[in-house]
Coordinates of C-alpha atoms in Angstrom, one line a residue:
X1 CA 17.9 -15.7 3.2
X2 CA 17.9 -15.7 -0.6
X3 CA 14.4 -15.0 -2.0
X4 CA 14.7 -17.2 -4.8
X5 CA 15.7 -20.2 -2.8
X6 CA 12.3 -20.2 -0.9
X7 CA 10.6 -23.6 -0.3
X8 CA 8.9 -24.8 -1.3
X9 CA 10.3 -24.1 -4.4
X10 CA 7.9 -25.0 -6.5
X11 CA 5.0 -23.1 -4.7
X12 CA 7.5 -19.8 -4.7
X13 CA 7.9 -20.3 -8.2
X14 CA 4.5 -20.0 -9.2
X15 CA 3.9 -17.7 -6.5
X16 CA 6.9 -15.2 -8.3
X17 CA 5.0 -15.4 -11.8
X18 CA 2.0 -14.8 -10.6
X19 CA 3.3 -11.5 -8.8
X20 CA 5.4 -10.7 -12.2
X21 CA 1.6 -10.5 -13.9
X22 CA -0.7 -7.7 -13.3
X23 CA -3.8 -9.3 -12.0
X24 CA -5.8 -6.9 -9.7
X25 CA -9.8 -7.1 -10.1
X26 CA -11.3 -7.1 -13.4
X27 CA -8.0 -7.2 -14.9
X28 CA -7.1 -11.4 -14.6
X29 CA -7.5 -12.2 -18.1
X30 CA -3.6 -12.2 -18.9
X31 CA -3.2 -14.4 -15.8
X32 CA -5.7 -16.7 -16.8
X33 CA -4.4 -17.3 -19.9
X34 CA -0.8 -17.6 -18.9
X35 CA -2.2 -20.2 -16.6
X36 CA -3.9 -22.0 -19.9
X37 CA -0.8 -22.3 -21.7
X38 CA 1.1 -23.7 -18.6
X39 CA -1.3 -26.4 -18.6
X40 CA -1.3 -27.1 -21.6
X41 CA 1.9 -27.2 -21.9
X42 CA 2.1 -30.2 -19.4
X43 CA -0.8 -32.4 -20.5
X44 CA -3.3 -31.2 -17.6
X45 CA -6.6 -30.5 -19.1
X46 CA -8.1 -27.0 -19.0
X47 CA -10.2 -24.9 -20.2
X48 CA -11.6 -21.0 -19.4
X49 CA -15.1 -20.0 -19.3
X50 CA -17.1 -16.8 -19.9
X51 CA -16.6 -15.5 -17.1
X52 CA -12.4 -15.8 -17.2
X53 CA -13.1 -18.7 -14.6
X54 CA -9.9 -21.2 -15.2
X55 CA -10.8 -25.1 -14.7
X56 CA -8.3 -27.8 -14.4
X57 CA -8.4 -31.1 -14.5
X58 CA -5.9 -34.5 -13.2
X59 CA -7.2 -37.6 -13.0
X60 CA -6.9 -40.1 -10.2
X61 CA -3.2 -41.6 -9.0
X62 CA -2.8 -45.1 -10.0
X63 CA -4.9 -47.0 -7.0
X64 CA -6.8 -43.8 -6.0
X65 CA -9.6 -44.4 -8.7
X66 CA -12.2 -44.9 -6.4
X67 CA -11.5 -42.1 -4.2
X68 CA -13.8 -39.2 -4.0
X69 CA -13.2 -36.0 -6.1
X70 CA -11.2 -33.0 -4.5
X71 CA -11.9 -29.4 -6.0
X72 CA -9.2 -26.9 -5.1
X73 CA -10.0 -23.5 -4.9
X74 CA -8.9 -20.1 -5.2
X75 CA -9.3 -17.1 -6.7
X76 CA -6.7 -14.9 -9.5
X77 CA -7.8 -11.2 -8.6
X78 CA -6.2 -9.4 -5.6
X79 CA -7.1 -6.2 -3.7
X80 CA -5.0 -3.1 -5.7
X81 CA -3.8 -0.6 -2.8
X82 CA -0.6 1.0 -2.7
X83 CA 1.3 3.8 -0.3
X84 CA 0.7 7.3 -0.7
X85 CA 2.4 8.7 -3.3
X86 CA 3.0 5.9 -5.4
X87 CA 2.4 6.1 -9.1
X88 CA 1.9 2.3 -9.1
X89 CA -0.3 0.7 -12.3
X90 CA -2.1 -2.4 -10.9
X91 CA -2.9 -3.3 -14.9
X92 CA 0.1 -2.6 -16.0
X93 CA 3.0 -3.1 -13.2
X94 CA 4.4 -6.1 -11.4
X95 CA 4.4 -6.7 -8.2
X96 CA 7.8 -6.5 -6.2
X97 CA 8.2 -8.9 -4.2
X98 CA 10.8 -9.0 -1.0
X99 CA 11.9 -9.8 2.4
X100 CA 10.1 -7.7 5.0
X101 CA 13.3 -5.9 6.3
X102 CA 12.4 -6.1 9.6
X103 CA 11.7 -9.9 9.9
X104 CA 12.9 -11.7 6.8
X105 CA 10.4 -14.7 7.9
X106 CA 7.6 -12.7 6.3
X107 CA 7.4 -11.3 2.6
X108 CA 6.3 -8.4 1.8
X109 CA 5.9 -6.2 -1.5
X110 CA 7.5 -2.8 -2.3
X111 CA 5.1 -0.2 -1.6
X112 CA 1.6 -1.9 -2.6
X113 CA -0.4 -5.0 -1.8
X114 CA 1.1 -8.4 -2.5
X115 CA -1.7 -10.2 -4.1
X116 CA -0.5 -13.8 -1.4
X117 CA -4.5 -13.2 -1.2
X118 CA -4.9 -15.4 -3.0
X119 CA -1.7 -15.8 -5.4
X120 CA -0.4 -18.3 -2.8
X121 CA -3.7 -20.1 -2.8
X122 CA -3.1 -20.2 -7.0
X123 CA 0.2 -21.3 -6.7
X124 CA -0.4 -24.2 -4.0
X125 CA -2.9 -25.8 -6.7
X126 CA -0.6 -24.9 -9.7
X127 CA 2.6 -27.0 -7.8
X128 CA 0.5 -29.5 -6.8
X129 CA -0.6 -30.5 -10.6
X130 CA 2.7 -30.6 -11.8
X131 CA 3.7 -32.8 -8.7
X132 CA 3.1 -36.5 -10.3
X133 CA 4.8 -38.4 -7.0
X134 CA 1.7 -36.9 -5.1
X135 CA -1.2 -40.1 -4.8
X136 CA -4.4 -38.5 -5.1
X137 CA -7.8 -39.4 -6.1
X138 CA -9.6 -37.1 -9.2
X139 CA -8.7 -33.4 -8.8
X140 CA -9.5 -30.4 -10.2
X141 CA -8.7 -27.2 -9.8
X142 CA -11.0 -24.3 -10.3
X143 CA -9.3 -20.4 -10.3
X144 CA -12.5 -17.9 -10.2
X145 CA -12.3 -14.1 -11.1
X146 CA -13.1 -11.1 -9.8
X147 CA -13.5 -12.5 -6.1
X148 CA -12.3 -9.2 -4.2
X149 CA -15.0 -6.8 -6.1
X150 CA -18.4 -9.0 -6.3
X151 CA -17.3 -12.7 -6.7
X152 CA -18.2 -12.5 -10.4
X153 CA -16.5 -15.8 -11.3
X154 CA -17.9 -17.7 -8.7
X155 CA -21.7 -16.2 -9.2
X156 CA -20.8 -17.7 -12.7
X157 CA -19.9 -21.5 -12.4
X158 CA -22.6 -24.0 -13.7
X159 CA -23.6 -27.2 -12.5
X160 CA -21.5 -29.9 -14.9
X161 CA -17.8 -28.7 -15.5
X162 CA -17.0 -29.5 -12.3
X163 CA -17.6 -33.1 -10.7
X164 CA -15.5 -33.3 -7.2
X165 CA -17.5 -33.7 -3.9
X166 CA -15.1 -32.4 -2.0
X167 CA -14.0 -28.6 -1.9
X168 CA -10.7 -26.8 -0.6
X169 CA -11.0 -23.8 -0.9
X170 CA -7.0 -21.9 -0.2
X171 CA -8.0 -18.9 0.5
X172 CA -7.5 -19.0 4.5
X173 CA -5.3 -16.5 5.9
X174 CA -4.0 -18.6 9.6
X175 CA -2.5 -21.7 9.3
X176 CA -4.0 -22.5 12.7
X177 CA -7.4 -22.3 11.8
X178 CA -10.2 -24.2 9.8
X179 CA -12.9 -22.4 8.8
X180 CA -15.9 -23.6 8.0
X181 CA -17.8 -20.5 7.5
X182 CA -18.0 -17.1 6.6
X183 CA -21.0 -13.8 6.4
X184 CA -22.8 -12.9 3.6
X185 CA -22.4 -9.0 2.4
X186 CA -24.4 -6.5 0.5
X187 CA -22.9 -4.0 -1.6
X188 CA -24.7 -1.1 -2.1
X189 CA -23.6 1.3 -5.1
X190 CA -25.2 4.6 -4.5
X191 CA -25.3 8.2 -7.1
X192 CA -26.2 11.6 -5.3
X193 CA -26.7 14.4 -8.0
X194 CA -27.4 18.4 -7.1
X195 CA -26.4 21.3 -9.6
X196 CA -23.2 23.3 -8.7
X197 CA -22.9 26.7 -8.2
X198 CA -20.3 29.4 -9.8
X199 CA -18.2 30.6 -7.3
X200 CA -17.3 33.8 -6.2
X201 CA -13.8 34.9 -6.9
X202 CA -13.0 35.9 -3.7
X203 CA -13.0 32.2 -2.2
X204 CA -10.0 30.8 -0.6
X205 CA -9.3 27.4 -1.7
X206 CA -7.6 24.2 0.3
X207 CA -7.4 20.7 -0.3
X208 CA -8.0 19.3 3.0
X209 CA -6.7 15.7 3.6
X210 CA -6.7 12.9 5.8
X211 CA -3.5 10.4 5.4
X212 CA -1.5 8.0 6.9
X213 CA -4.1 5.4 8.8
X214 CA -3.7 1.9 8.6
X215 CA -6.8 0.8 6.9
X216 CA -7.2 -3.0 6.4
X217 CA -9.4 -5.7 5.0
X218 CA -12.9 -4.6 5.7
X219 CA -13.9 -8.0 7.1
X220 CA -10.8 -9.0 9.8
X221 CA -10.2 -5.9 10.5
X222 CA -12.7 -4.1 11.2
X223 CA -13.5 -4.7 14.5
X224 CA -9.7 -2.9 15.3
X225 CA -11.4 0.4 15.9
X226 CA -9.4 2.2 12.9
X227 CA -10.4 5.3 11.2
X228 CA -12.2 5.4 7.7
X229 CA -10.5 8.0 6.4
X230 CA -13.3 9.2 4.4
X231 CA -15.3 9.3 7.2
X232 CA -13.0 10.4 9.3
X233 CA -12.5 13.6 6.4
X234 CA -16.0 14.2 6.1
X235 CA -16.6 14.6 9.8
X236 CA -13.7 17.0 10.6
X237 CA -15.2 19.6 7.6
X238 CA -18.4 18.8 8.9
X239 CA -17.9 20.3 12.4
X240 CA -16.4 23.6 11.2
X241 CA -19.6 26.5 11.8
X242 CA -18.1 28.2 8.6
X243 CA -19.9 28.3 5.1
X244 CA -18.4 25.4 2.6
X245 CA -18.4 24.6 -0.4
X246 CA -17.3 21.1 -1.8
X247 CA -15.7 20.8 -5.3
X248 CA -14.4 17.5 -5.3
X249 CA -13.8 14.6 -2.6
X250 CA -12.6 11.2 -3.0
X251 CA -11.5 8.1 -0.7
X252 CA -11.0 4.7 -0.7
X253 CA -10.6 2.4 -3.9
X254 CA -12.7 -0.7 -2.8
X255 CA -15.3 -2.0 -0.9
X256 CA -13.1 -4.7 1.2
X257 CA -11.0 -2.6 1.9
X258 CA -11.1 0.2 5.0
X259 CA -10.1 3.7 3.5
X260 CA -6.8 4.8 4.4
X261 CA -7.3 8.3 2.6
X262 CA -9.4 10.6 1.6
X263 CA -9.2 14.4 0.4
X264 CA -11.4 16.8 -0.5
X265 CA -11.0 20.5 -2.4
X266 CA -12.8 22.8 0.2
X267 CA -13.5 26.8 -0.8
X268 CA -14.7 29.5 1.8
X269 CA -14.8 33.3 2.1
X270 CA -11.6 34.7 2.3
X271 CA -12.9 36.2 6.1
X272 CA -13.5 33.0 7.1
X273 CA -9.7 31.7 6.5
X274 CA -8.6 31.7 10.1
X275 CA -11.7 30.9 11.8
X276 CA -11.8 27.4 9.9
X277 CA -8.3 26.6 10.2
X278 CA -8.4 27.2 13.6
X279 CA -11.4 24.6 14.0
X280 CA -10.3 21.9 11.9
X281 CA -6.7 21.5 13.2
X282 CA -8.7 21.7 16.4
X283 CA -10.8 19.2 15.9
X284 CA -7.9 17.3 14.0
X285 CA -6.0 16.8 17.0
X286 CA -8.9 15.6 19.1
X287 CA -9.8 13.2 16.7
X288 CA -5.9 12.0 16.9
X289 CA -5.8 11.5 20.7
X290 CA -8.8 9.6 20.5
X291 CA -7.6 7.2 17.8
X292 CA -4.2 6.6 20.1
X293 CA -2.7 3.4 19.0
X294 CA -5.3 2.2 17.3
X295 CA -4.1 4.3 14.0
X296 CA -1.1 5.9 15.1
X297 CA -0.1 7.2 11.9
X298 CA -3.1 9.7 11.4
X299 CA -2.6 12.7 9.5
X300 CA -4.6 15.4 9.0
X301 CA -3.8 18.5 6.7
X302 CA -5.1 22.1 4.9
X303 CA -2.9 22.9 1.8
X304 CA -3.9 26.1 0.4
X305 CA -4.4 26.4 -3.7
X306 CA -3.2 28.8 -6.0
X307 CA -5.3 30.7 -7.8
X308 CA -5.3 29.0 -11.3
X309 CA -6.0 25.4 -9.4
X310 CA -9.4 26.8 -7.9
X311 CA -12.8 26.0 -9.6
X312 CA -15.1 27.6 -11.0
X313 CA -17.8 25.5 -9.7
X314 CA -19.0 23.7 -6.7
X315 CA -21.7 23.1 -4.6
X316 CA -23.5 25.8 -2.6
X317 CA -23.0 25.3 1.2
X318 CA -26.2 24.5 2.2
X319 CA -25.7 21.7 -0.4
X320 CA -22.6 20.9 1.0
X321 CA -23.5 20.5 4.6
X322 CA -26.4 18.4 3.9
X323 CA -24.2 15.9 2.0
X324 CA -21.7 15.9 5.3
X325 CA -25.2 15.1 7.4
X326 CA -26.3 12.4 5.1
X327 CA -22.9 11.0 5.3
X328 CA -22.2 11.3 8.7
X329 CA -25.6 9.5 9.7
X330 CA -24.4 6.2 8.0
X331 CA -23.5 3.4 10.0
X332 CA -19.7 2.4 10.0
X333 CA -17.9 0.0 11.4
X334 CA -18.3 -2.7 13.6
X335 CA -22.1 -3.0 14.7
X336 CA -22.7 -6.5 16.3
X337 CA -20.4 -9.0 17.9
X338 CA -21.2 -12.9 18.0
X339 CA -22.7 -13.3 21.1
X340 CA -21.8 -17.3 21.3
X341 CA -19.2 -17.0 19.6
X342 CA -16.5 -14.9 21.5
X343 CA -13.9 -12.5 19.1
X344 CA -16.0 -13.4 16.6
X345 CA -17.5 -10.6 14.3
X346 CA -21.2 -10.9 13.6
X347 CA -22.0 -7.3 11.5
X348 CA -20.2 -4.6 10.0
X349 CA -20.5 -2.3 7.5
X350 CA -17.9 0.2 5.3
X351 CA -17.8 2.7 3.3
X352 CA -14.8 1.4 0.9
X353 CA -15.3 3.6 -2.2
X354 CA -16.7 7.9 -2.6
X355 CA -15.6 10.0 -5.9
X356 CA -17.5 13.4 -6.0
X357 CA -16.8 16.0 -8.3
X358 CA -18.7 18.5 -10.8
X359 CA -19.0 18.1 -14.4
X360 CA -21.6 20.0 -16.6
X361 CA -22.8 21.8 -13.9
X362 CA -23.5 18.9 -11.8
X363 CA -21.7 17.8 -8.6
X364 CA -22.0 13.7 -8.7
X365 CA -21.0 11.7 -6.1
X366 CA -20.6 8.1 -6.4
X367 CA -20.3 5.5 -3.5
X368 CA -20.0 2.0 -2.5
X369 CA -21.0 0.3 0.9
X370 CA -20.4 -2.9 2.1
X371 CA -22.2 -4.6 4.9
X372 CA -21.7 -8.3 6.2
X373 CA -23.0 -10.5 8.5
X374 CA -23.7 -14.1 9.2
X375 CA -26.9 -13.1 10.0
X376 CA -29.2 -12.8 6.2
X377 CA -31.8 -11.0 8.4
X378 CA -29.5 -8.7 10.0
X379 CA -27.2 -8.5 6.6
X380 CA -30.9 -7.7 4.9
X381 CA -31.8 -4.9 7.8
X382 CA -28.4 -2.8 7.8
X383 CA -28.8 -3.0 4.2
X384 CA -31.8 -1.2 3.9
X385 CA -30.9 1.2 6.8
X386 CA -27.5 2.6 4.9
X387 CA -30.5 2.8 1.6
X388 CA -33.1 4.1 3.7
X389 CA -30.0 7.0 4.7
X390 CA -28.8 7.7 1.3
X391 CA -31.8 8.0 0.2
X392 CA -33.1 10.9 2.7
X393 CA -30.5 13.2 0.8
X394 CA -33.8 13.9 -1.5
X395 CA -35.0 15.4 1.3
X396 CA -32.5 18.3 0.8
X397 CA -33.2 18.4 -3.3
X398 CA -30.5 16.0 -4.4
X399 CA -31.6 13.3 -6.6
X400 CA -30.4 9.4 -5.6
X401 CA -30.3 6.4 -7.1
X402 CA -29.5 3.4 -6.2
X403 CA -28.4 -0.4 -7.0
X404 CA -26.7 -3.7 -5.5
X405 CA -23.9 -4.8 -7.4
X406 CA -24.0 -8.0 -5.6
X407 CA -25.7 -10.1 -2.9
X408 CA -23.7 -12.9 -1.4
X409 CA -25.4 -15.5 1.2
X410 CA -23.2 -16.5 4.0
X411 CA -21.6 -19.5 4.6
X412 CA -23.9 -21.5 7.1
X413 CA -21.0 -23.5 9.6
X414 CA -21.5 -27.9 9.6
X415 CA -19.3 -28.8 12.2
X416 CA -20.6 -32.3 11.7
X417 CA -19.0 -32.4 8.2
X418 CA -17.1 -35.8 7.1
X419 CA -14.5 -33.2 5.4
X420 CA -14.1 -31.2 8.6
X421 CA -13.8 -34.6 10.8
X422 CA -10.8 -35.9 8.3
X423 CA -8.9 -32.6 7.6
X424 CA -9.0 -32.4 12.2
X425 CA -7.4 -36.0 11.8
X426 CA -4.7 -35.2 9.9
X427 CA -3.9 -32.0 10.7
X428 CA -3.7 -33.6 14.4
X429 CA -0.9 -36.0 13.6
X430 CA 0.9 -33.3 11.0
X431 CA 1.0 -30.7 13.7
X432 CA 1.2 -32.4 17.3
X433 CA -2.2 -30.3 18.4
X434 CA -5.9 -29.5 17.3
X435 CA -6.6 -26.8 14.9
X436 CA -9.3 -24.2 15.9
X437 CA -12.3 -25.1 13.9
X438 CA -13.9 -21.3 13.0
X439 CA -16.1 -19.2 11.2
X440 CA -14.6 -15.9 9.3
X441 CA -16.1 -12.2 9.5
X442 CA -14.3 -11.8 5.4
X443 CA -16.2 -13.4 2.3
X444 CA -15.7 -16.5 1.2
X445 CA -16.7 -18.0 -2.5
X446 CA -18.1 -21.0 -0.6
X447 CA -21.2 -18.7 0.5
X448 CA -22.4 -18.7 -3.0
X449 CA -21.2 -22.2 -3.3
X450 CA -23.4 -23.5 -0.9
X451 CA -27.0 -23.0 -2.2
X452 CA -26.3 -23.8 -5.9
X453 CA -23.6 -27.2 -4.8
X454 CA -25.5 -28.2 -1.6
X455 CA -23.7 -31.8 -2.3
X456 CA -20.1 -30.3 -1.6
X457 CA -18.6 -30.5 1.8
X458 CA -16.3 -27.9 2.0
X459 CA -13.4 -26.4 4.6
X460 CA -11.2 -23.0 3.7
X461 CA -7.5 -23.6 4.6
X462 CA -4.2 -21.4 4.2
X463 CA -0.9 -20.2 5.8
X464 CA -0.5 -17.3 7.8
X465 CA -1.5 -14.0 6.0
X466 CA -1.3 -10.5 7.6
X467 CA -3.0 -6.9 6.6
X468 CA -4.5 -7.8 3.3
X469 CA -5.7 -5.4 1.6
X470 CA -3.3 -2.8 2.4
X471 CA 0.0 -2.0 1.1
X472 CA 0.9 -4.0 4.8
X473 CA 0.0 -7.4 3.8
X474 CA 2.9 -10.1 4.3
X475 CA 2.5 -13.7 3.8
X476 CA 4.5 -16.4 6.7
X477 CA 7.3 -18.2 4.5
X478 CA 7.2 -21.0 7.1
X479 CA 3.8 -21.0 6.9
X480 CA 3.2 -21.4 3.2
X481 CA 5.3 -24.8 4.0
X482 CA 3.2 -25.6 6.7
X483 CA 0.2 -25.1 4.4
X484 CA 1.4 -26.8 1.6
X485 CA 2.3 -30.1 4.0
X486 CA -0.9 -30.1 5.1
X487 CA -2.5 -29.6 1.4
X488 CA -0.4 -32.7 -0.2
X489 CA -1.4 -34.8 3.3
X490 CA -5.2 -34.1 3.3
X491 CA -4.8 -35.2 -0.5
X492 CA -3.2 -38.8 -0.3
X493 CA -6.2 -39.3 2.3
X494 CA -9.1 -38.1 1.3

């Protein structure tokens, strides 16, 4: 199968360029504006906003006047994560693009996310405005920013640029499914402070890592019972009896995303060598037979340091075991199941993001947690619990601060929605069988829709997506086809 022959071709096409411009969160401006001059180029009215928000518009096929408007939705930012080792630049690299090697009905990307979430989405709407045999009543096309890291561009749009009733938002990931719903999430951004220590000379030094876990989109996948790798870190230095100190720790690069490694620069008496190798391989291995198949690939490892890569600096270790306690008391993971609603997540939370190191004498550590549910009230309790936690490492002299980067409402499900009834109908008589009508654990842009455009029905449709968020993800080829059929069909009756 050639690559470049892919149909359909128009959708690859746009797909390819997309991929061929670095567009990870907080870095879509070049994308956006690429996207300007392609529209301009072709007569389709757009414009960008403050917010780097791209609006198209294409008035109504010859006929379709009178039909209602159609919004199509997507956002330009993906999730950056690569493999271990990789000296991939998300704001400055492309990404590669290929077959999956194993099954050549997939595509994958060479050693780093592949941005189909939501570059397919993009690309659907982008070949359908070029696509002038398509009847379709007024369109536009709205591509939002910053969607994977606090839905910036969607907390931005204003009541009047946009006039459609009707919103599609592409940023499904199952071509079976409709979903017409999603949770709500709370990121909490947290800064614990203590002053360091000098160190005594006589420390032996070891960069203790965990590696090699599967990690995953912190929504879909979190119910898989996979490791947090900063977690996972934190609790294996946290059972050793022997005296630490922490230097530096990090894991995980985003909130959505479930850590796949963390590692941490670890410095004990030189007496106390053996003792706490012995009980961290220990425990290493235990912690390996109980993940089983559910992370396979789990790593953990002590490399010793030389003597010129030791610090000077680091926190004292009855600092550093009350940060492992305050840590290890946070909830992680999956926390509620829908009770009515069976394999469906109800709440979660993850600890995405930790960077801790010491500079002017300080040890800082910065975090980011995210919880969802489709429950506000439980969303708003498991909130303030992971605060409430965070918060008690004052109790042992560190001082805290903390903030929410974003809020997002969830996505209350209509299932007597006129949109919902028509997109069943066609996708019916496309496909030969019903679709599953659903609600999703993963945020949606439609959550903050909702409240501010409580006019708009609205449905989230796309092909078949798999591990986003991780250097994993691969996108159906048949699937995008499928998708796309069923985009251009709802279109010419809606």
């Amino acid at each position: 199968m050639d690559m470049h022959a892919l149909e359909p071709r128009s959708v690859w096409t746009h797909f390819f360029t997309i991929c061929s411009i670095p567009h990870p969160s907080h870095y879509e401006k070049a994308l956006g504006t690429e996207l300007l001059s392609w529209a301009h180029a072709r007569g389709i009215h757009a414009v960008m906003d403050s917010a780097g928000n791209v609006i198209m518009k294409k008035p109504a096929s010859a006929g379709k006047e009178g039909a209602r408007g159609v919004i199509l939705q997507a956002h330009l930012d993906m999730v950056p994560q690569a493999m271990t080792g990789s000296a991939h630049d998300f704001t400055r690299d492309p990404i590669r693009p290929r077959l999956d090697p194993v099954n050549s009905g997939w595509l994958v990307a060479t050693g780093t996310t592949l941005g189909s979430d939501n570059g397919i989405g993009v690309a659907m709407a982008m070949a359908i405005l070029e696509d002038d045999t398509l009847a379709h009543g007024p369109l536009e096309c709205l591509f939002t920013t910053n969607e994977e890291d606090g839905m910036d561009g969607a907390r931005a749009i204003e009541q009047g640029p946009l006039t459609g009733e009707l919103l599609l938002n592409l940023d499904g990931e199952d071509d079976a499914e409709l979903t017409i719903g999603c949770a709500g999430a709370i990121r909490t951004a947290a800064v614990l402070a203590r002053p360091a220590q000098v160190v005594p000379q006589q420390f032996a030094w070891f960069e203790a890592s965990v590696s090699g876990l599967l990690g995953g989109h912190s929504g879909v996948d979190i119910d898989k019972g996979r490791a947090n790798a900063t977690l996972a870190l934190v609790g294996l230095l946290a059972k050793s009896r022997e005296p630490l100190s922490l230097a530096s720790i990090s894991g995980g690069t985003a909130a959505n995303a479930i850590p796949r490694e963390a590692r941490a620069l670890i410095g004990l008496a030189m007496d106390r060598v053996n003792a706490f190798q012995n009980e961290f391989h220990s425990e290493a291995t235990a912690l390996r037979i109980a993940l089983g198949d559910r992370d396979p690939g789990f790593t953990a490892s002590l490399e010793p340091q030389t003597a010129e890569a030791s610090p000077r600096q680091a926190l004292a270790p009855a600092d550093t075991e009350a940060l492992f306690a305050v840590l290890g008391a946070l909830p992680n993971g999956l926390v509620a199941m829908e009770p009515d609603m069976p394999g469906l997540i109800r709440t979660s939370l993850n600890l995405g993001r930790l960077s801790g190191s010491v500079a002017a004498g300080q040890f800082k550590l910065d975090t980011l947690v995210m919880v969802r549910s489709s429950s506000d009230t439980e969303k708003e309790g498991l909130g303030a619990t992971v605060e409430k936690r965070l918060a008690g490492a004052a109790d042992h002299g560190w001082s805290v601060s903390q903030s929410r980067p974003s809020v997002t409402p969830a996505w209350t499900p209509n299932s007597a929605s006129p949109l919902l009834a028509e997109t069943k109908t066609v996708y019916r008589e496309l496909f030969g069988k019903d679709p599953r009508v659903t609600s999703t654990h993963g945020g949606l842009e439609t959550g903050l829709f909702r409240p501010r455009f409580p006019a708009w029905d609205m449905i989230s449709i796309g092909p078949n997506i798999r591990y986003p968020h991780s250097p994993d993800e691969r996108v159906e080829i048949a699937s995008v086809a499928r998708s796309y059929r069923f985009v251009r069909e709802l279109l010419t009756r809606l």
